[in-house]
Short mmCIF file of C-alpha atoms and ligand atoms in Angstrom, two decimals:
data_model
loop_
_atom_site.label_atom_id
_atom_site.label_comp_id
_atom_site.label_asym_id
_atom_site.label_seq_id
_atom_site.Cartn_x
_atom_site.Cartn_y
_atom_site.Cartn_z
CA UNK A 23 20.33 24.88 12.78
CA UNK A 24 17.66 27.64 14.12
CA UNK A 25 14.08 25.81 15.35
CA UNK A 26 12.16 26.78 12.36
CA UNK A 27 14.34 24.95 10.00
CA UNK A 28 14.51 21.94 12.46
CA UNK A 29 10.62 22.08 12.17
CA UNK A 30 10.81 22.32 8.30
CA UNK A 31 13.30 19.02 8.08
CA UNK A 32 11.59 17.23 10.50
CA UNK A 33 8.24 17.44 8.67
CA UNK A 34 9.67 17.10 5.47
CA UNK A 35 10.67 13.62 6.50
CA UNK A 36 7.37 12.53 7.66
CA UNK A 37 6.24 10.82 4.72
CA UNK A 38 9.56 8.84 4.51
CA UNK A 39 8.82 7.72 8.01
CA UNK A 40 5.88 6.85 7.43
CA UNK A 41 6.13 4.65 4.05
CA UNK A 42 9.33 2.63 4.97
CA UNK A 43 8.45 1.30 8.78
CA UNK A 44 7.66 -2.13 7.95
CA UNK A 45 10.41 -2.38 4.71
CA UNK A 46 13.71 -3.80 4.97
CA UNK A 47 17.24 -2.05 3.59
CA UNK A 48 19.99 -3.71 2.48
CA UNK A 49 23.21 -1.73 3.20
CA UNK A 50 26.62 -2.89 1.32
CA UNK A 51 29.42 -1.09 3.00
CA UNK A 52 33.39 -1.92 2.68
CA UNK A 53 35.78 -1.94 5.69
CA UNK A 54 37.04 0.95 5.20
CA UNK A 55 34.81 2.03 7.23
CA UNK A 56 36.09 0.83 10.37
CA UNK A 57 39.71 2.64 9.59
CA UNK A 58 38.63 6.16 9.14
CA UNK A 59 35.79 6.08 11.96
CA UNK A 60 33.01 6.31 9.24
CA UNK A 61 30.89 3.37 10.44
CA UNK A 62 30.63 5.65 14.18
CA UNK A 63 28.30 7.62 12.62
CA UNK A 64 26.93 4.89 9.79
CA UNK A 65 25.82 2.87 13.18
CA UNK A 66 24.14 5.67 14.65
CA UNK A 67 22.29 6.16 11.44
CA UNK A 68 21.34 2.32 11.53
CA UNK A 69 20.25 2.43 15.08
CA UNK A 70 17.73 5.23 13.84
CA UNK A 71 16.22 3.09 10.73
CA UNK A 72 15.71 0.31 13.27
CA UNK A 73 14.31 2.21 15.26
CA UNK A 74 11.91 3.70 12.50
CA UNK A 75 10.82 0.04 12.01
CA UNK A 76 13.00 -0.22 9.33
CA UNK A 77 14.64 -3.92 8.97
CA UNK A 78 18.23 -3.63 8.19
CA UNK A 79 20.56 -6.35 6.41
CA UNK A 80 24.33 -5.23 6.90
CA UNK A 81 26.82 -6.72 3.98
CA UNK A 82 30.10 -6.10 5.02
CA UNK A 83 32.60 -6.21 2.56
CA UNK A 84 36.65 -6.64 4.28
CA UNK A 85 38.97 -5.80 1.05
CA UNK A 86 41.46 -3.46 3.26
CA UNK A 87 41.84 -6.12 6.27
CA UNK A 88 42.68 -8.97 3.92
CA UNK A 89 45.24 -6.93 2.06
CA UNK A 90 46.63 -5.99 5.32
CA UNK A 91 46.49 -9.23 6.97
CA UNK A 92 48.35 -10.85 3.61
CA UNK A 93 50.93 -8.30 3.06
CA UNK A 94 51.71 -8.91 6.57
CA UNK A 95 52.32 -12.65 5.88
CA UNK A 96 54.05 -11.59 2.65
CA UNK A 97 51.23 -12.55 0.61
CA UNK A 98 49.00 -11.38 -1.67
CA UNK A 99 45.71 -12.04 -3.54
CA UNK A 100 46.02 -13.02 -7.11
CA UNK A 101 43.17 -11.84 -9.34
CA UNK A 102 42.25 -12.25 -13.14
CA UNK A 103 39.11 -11.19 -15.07
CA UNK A 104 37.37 -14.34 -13.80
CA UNK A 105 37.91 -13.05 -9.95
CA UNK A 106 40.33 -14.09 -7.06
CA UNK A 107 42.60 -17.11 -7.00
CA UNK A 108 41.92 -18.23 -3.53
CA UNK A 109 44.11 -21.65 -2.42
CA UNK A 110 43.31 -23.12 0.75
CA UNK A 111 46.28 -20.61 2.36
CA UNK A 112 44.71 -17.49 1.35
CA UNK A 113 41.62 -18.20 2.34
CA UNK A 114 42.76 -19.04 5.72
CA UNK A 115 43.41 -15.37 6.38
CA UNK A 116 40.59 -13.74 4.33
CA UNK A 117 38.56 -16.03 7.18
CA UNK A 118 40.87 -14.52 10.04
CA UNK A 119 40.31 -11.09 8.26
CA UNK A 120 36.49 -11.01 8.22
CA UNK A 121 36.31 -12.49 11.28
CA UNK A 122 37.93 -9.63 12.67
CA UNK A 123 35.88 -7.00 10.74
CA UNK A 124 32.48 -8.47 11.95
CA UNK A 125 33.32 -8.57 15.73
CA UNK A 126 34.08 -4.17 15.24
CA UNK A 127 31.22 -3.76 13.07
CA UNK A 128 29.07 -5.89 16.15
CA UNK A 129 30.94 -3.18 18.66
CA UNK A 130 30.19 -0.27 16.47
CA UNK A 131 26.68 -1.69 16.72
CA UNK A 132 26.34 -2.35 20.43
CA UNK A 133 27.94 1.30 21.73
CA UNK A 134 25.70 3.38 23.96
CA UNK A 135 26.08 4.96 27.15
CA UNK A 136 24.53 8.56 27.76
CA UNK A 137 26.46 10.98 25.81
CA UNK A 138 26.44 8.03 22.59
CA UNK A 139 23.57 9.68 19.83
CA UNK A 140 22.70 5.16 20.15
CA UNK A 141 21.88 5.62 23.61
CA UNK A 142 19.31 3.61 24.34
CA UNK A 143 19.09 1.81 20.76
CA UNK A 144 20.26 -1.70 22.37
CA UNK A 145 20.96 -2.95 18.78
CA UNK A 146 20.80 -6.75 18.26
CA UNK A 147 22.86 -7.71 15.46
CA UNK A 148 23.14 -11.39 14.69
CA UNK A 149 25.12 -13.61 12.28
CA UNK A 150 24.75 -16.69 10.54
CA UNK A 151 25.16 -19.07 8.14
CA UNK A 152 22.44 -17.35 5.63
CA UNK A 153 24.60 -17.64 1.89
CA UNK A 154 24.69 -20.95 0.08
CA UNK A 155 27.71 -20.43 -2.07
CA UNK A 156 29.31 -22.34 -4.91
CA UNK A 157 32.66 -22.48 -6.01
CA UNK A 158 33.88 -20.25 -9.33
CA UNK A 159 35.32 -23.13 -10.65
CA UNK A 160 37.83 -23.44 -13.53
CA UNK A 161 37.59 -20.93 -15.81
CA UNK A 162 40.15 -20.44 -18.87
CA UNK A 163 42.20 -23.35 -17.36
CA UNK A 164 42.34 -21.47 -14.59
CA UNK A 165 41.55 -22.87 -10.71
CA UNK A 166 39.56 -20.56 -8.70
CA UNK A 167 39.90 -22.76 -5.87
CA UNK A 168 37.83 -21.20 -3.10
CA UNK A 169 36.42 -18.27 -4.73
CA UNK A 170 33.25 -18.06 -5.27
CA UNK A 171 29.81 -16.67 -5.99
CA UNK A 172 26.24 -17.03 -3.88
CA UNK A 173 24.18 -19.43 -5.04
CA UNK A 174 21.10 -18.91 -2.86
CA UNK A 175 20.03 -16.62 0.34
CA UNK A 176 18.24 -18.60 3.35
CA UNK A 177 15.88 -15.38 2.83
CA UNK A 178 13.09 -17.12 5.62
CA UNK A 179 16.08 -17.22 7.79
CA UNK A 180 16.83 -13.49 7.45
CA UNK A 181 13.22 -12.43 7.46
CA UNK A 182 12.61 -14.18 10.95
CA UNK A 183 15.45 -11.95 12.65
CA UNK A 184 13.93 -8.69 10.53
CA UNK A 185 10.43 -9.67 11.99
CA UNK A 186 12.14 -10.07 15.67
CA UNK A 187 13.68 -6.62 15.47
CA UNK A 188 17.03 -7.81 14.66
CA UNK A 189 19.58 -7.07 12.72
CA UNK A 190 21.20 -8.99 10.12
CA UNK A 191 24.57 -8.68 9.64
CA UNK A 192 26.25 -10.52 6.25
CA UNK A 193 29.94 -11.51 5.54
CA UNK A 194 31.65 -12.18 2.24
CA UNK A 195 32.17 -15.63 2.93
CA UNK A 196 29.60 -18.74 2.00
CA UNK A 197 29.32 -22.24 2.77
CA UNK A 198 28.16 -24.47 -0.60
CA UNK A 199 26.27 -27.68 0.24
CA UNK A 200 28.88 -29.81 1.22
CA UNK A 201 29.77 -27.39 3.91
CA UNK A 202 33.11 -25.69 2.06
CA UNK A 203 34.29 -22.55 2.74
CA UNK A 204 33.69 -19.87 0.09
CA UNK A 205 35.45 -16.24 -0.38
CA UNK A 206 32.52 -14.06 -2.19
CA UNK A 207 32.33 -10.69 -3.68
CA UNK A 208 30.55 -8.87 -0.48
CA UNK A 209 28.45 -6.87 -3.13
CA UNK A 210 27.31 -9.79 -4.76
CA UNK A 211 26.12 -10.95 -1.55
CA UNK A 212 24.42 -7.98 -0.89
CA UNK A 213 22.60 -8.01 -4.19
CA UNK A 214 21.32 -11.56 -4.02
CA UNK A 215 20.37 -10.98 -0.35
CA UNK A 216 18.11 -7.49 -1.80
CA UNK A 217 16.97 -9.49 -4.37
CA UNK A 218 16.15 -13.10 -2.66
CA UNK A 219 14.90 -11.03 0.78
CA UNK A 220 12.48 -9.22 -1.89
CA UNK A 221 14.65 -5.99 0.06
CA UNK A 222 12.83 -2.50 -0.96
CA UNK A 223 16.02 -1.13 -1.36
CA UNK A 224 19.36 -1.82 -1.72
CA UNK A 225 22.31 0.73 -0.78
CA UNK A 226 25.97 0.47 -1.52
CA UNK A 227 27.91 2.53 0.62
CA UNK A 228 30.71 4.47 -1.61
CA UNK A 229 33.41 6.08 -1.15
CA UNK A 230 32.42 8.55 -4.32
CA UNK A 231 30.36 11.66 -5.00
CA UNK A 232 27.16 10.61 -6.22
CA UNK A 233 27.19 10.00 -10.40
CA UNK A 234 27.29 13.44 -12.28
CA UNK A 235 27.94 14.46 -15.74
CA UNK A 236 23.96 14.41 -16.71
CA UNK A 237 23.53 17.64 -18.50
CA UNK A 238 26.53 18.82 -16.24
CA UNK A 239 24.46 18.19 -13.00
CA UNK A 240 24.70 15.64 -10.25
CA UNK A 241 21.81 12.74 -10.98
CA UNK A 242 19.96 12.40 -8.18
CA UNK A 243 17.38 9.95 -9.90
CA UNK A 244 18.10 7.82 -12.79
CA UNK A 245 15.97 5.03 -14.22
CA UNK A 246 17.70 1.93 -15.45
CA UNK A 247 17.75 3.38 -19.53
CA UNK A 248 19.17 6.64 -18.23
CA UNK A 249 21.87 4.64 -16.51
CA UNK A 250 22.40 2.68 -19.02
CA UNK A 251 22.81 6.03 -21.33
CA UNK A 252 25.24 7.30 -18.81
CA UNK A 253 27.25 4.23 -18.83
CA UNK A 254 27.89 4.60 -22.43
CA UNK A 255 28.69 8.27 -22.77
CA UNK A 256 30.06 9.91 -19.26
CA UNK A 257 33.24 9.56 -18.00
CA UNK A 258 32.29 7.79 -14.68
CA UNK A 259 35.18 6.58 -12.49
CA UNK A 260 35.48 2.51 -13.01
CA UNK A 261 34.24 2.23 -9.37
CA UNK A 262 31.19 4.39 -10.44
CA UNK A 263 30.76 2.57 -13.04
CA UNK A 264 30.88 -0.79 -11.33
CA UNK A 265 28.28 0.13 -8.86
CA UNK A 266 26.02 1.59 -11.79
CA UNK A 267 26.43 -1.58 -13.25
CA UNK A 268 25.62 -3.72 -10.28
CA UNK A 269 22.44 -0.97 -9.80
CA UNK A 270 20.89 -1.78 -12.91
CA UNK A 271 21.20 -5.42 -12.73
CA UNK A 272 19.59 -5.27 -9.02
CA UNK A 273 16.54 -3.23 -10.30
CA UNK A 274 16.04 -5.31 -13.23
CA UNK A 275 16.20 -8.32 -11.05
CA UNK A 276 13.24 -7.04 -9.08
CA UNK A 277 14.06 -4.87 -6.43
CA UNK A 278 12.52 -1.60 -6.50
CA UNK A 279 15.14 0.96 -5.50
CA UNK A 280 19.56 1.76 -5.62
CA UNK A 281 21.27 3.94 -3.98
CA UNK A 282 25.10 5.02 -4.44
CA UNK A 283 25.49 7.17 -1.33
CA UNK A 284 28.77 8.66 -0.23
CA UNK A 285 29.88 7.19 3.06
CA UNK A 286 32.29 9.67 3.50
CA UNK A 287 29.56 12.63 4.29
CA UNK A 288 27.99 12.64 7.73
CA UNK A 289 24.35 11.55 7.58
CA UNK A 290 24.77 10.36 3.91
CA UNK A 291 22.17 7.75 4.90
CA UNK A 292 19.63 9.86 6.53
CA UNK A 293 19.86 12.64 3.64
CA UNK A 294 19.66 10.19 1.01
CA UNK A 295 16.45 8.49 2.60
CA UNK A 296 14.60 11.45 4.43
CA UNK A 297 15.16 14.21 1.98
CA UNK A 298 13.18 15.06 -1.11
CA UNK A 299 16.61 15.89 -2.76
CA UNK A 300 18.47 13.23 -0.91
CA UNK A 301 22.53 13.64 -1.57
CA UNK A 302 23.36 10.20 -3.74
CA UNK A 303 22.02 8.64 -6.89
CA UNK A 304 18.63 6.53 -7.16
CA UNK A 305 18.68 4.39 -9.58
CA UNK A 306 14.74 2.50 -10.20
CA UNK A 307 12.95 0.89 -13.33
CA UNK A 308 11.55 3.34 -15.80
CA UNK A 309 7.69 3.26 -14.40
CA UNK A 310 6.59 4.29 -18.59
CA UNK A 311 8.89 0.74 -19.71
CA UNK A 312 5.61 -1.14 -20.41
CA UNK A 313 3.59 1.98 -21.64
CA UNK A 314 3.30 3.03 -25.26
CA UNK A 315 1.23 5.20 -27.82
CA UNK A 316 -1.90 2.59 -29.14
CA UNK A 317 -2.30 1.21 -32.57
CA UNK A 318 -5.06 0.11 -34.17
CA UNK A 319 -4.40 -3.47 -33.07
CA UNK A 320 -4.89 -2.60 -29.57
CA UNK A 321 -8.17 -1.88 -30.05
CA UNK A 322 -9.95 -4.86 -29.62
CA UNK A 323 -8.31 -5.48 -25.89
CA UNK A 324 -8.64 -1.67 -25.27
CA UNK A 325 -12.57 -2.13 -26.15
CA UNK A 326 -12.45 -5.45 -24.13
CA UNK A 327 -11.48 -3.41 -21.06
CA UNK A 328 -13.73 -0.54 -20.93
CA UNK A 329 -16.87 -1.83 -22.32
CA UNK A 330 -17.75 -3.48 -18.46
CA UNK A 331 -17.15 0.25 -17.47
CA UNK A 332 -19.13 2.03 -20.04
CA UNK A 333 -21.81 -0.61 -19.06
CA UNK A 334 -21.60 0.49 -14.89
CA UNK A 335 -21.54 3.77 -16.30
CA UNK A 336 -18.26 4.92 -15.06
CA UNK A 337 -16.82 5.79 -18.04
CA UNK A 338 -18.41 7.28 -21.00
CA UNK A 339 -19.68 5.02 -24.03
CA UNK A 340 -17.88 5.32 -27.24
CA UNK A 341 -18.18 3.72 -30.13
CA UNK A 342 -15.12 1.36 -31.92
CA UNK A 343 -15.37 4.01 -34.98
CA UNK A 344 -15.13 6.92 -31.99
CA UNK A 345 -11.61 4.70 -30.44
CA UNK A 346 -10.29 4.24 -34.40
CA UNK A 347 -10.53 7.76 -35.35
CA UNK A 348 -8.68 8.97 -31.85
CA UNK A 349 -6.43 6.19 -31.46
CA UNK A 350 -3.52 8.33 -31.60
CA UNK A 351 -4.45 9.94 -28.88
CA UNK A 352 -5.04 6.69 -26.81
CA UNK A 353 -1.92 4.90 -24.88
CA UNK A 354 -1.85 1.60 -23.47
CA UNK A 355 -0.07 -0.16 -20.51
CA UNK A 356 0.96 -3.92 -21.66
CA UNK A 357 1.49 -7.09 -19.72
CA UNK A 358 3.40 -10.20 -21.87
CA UNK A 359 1.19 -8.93 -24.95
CA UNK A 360 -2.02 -7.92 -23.05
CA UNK A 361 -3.71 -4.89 -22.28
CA UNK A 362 -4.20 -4.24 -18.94
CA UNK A 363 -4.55 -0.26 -18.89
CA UNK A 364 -5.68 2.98 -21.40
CA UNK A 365 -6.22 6.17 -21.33
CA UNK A 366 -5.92 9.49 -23.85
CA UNK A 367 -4.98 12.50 -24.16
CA UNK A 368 -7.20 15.52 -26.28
CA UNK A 369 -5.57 18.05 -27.17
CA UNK A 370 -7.43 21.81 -27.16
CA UNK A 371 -4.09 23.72 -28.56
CA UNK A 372 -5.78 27.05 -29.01
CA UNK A 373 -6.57 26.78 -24.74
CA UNK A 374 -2.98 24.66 -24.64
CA UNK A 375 -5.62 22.42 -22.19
CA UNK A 376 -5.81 18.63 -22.63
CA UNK A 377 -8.14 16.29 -21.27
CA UNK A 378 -7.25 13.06 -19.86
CA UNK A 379 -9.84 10.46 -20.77
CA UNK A 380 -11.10 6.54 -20.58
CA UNK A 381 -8.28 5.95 -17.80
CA UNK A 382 -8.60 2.53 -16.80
CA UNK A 383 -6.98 -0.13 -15.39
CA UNK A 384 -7.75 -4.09 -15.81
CA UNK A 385 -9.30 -4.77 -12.33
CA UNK A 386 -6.90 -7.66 -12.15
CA UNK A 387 -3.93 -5.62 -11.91
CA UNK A 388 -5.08 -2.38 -9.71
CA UNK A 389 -3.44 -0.70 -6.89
CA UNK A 390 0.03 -1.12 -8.03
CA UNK A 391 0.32 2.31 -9.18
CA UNK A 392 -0.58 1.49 -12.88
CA UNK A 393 -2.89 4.04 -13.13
CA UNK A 394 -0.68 6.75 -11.48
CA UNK A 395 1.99 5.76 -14.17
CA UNK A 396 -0.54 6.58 -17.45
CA UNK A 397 -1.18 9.99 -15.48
CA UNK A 398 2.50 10.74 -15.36
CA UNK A 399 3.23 9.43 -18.76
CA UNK A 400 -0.33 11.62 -19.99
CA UNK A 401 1.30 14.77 -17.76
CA UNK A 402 4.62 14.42 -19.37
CA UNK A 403 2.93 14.08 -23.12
CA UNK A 404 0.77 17.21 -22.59
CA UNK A 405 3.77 19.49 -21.22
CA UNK A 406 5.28 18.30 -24.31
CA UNK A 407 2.76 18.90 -26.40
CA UNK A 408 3.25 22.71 -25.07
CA UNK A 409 -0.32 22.58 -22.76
CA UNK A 410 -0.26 24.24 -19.44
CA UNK A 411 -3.29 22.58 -17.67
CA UNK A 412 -4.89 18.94 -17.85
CA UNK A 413 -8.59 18.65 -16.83
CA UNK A 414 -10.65 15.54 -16.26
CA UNK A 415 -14.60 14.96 -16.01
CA UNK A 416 -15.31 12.29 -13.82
CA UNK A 417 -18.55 10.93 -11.64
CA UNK A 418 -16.65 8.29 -9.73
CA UNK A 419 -12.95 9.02 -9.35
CA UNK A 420 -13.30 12.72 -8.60
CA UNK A 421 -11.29 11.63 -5.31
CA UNK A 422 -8.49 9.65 -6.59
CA UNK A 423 -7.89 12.96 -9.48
CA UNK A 424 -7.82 15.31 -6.34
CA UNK A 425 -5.15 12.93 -4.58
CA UNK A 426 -2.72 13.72 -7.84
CA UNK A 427 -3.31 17.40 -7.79
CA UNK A 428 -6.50 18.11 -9.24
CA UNK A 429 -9.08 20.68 -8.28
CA UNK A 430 -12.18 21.13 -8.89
CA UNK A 431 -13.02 23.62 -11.76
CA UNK A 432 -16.45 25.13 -13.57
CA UNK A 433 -17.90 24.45 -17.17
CA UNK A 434 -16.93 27.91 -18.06
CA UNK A 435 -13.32 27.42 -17.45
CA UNK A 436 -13.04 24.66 -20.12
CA UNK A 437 -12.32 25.04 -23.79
CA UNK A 438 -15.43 26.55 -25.43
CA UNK A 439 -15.74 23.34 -27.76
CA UNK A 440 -15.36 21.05 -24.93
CA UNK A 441 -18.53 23.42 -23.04
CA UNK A 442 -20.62 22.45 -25.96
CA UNK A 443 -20.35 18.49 -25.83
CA UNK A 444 -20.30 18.47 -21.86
CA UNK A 445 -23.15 16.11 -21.14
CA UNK A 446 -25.51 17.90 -18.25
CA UNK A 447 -26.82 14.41 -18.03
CA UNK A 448 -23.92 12.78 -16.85
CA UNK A 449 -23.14 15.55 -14.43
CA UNK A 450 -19.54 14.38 -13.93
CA UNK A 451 -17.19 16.56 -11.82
CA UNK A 452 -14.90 18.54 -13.58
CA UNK A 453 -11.24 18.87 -11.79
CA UNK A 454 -8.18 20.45 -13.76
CA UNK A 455 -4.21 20.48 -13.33
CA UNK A 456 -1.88 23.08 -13.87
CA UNK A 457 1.35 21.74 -15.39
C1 COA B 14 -9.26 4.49 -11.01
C2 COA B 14 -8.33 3.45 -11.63
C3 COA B 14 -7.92 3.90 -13.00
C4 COA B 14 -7.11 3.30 -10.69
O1 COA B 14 -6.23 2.31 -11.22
P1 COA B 14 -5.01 1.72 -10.36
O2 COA B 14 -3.96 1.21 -11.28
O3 COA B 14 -5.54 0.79 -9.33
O4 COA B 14 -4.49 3.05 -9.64
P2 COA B 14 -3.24 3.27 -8.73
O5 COA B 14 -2.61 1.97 -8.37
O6 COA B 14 -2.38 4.32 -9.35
O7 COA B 14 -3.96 3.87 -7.43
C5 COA B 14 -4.65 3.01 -6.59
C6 COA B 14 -5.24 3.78 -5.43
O8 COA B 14 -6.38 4.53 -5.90
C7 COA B 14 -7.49 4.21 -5.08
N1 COA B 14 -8.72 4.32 -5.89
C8 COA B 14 -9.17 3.49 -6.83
N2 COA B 14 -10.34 3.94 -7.32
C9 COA B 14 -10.63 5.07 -6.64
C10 COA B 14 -11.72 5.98 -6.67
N3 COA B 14 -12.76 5.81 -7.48
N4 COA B 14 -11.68 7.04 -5.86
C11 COA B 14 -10.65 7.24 -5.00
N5 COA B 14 -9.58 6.39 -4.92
C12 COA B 14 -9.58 5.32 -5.72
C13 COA B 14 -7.23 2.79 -4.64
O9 COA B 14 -7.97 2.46 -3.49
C14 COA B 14 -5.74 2.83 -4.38
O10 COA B 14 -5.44 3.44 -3.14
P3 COA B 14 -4.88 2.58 -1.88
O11 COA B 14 -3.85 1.65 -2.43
O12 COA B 14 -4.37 3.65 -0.96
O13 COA B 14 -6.09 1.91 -1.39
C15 COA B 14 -9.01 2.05 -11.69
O14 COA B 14 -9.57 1.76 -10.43
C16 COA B 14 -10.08 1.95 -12.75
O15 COA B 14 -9.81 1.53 -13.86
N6 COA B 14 -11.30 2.34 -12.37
C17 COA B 14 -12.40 2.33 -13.32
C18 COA B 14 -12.27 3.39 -14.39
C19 COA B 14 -12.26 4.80 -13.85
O16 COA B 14 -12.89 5.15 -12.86
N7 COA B 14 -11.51 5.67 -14.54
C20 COA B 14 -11.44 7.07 -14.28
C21 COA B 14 -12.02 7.71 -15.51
S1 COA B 14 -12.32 9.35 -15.28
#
């Protein structure tokens, strides 16, 4: 790599640096790991996150060992659709097993010396008893004996080691109330943990390309419908699929951001997190989910919303005959079956220009990125509406337009019927977008 594009990569990953110090990551890797010398450089990559003030929560997973350690005692792990049959035998080696796997991962962890890229990271990992599990049960007539599923995360538990700088490092076995020993699906574990930690992200470790097949391309971002699309068309491998699966019911459960990343390319995690293109999949909630195109019986909580606004003057007043002739061009965001944001679009077709216009958000529910939303949604109505520039006049949020990409324009560069009704009174700013 020559200097320049060193510079270039480093920069480019300032932001990144910058918005996750304080978060905490939830990695779900397997043990395979461990037998091809992955996790080497998946440590190194962990000791650089911490170091980033990122908190990290380690789910290990230790399929491969358990096989191993049962075929060795000429045993094996019975499954059905319900899960693994796991008698009091069994288990004892799945706990031998995992034991094993978590003292490596610990010395993966804790390597340094001078030549090590963790030199000087002096890692603390710690372990614990954070997953409440319960048993499967009988399903089908079927015993599960000591399989079985989390029931609840000790998630004030975690967060104290996260806040001391530690990090957290999960198994795939549980204790249930009574203080039995549970055998759990490691990436159930490591969704409940992302979800009950209130993780900003969760990432499963695969052994697979990222998803393809949209359009032919790799999908580097998907939101939960897309996924869902993909799911029901593409022909995903069943492990793909699987971790799709498990990737839309983590978002939908609350936590903001999946990624599939392949463990098997060096850096996977950096690339994925510091890159604008990253190298796996993203899977996050559509952000336009509660937005849609108004109606006429969203007018009275559209009108409930703005007139405070009109009053301060911020926005321009218009009258409920002015909102029911242009409510198709108005959208609304919706919370349960209130309004809690607007805005519209006008179209100038012969300019292909559009204004954005009465953008507002209920001040109950601002700076959550609400607003930002309706601009994208707005932006993504207007290219398809054929217009190459947005414009906005504004005499208060001139500055929050300019952080999206707007600039400040003149009168004469809007449409001329637009010119004609600009109110000199008012003298609002006028910024436009390109598209
Ligand atoms: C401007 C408005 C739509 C933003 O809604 P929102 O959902 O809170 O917006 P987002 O969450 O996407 O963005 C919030 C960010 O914008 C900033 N912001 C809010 N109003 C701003 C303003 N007038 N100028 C500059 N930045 C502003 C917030 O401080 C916040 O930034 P921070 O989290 O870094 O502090 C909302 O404040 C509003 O309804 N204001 C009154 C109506 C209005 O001015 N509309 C514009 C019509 S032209």
């Amino acid at each position: 790599m020559d200097q320049e594009q060193f510079i270039r990569g480093f920069r480019e990953s300032s932001p990144y640096i910058h918005r996750f110090r304080g978060q905490t990551f939830v990695i779900s890797l397997e043990d395979e790991a461990l037998s091809d010398g992955t996790i080497t450089s998946i440590a190194s990559d962990v000791a650089l996150l911490r170091s980033l003030g990122i908190g990290v929560i380690l789910v290990f997973g230790a399929s491969s060992r358990i096989k191993e350690m049962l075929e060795k005692n000429k045993l094996s792990l019975d499954q059905n659709s319900s899960g693994p049959i796991v008698p009091e035998g069994i288990l004892r080696i799945i706990r031998e097993a995992v034991g094993s796997v978590r003292f490596e991962i610990e010395s993966a962890l804790s390597r340094g010396g001078d030549n090590s890229s963790m030199s000087g990271a002096q890692l603390k990992v710690v372990s614990g008893n954070y997953v409440i599990a319960q048993p499967v049960g009988v399903i089908d007539g079927v015993d599960h004996f000591l399989a079985g599923n989390p029931r609840h995360i000790r998630a004030e538990f975690i967060k104290s080691h996260i806040a001391a700088g530690e990090i957290v490092l999960i198994s795939s076995l549980g204790v249930s109330l009574s203080g039995e020993l549970f055998f759990l699906d490691a990436r159930d574990v490591a969704q409940k943990v992302a979800e009950e930690v209130g993780a900003q992200k969760l990432l499963f470790l695969m052994d697979e390309e990222a998803i393809s097949e949209r359009k032919g391309e790799e999908a580097r971002e998907l939101t939960t419908r897309e996924a869902q699309t993909i799911l029901g068309t593409s022909s995903l491998s069943e492990n793909q699929k699987e971790h799709l699966l498990r990737a839309i019911d983590t978002v939908s459960a609350g936590v903001d951001r999946v990624h599939l990343v392949n463990r098997l390319q060096d850096g996977a995690l950096l690339l994925e997190l510091f890159t604008r293109d990253g190298c796996g999949t993203l899977i996050s909630s559509d952000p336009f989910e509660s937005i849609s195109s108004a109606t006429l019986d969203d007018i009275p909580g559209i009108l409930e919303m703005i007139r405070p606004l009109e009053a301060s003057g911020i926005l321009k007043g218009r009258s409920r005959e002015t909102i029911e002739t242009d409510i198709s061009r108005f959208s609304v965001t919706r919370r349960d079956r209130n309004i809690i944001g607007c805005g519209a679009l006008y179209p100038f077709p012969d300019e292909k220009m559009g204004e954005i216009a009465c953008l507002a958000v209920h001040p109950d529910y601002r700076r959550c990125g609400r607003a930002g939303n309706l601009l994208s949604w707005f932006e993504k109505k207007a290219r398809e509406e054929g217009m190459k520039t947005i414009f906005v006049l504004s005499t208060q949020t001139g500055h929050w337009f300019s952080e999206r990409g707007f600039t400040p324009c003149l009168l004469e560069e809007l449409p001329p019927s637009r010119r004609e009704s600009y109110n000199h009174q008012r003298k609002s700013l006028i910024l436009k977008k390109n598209l």
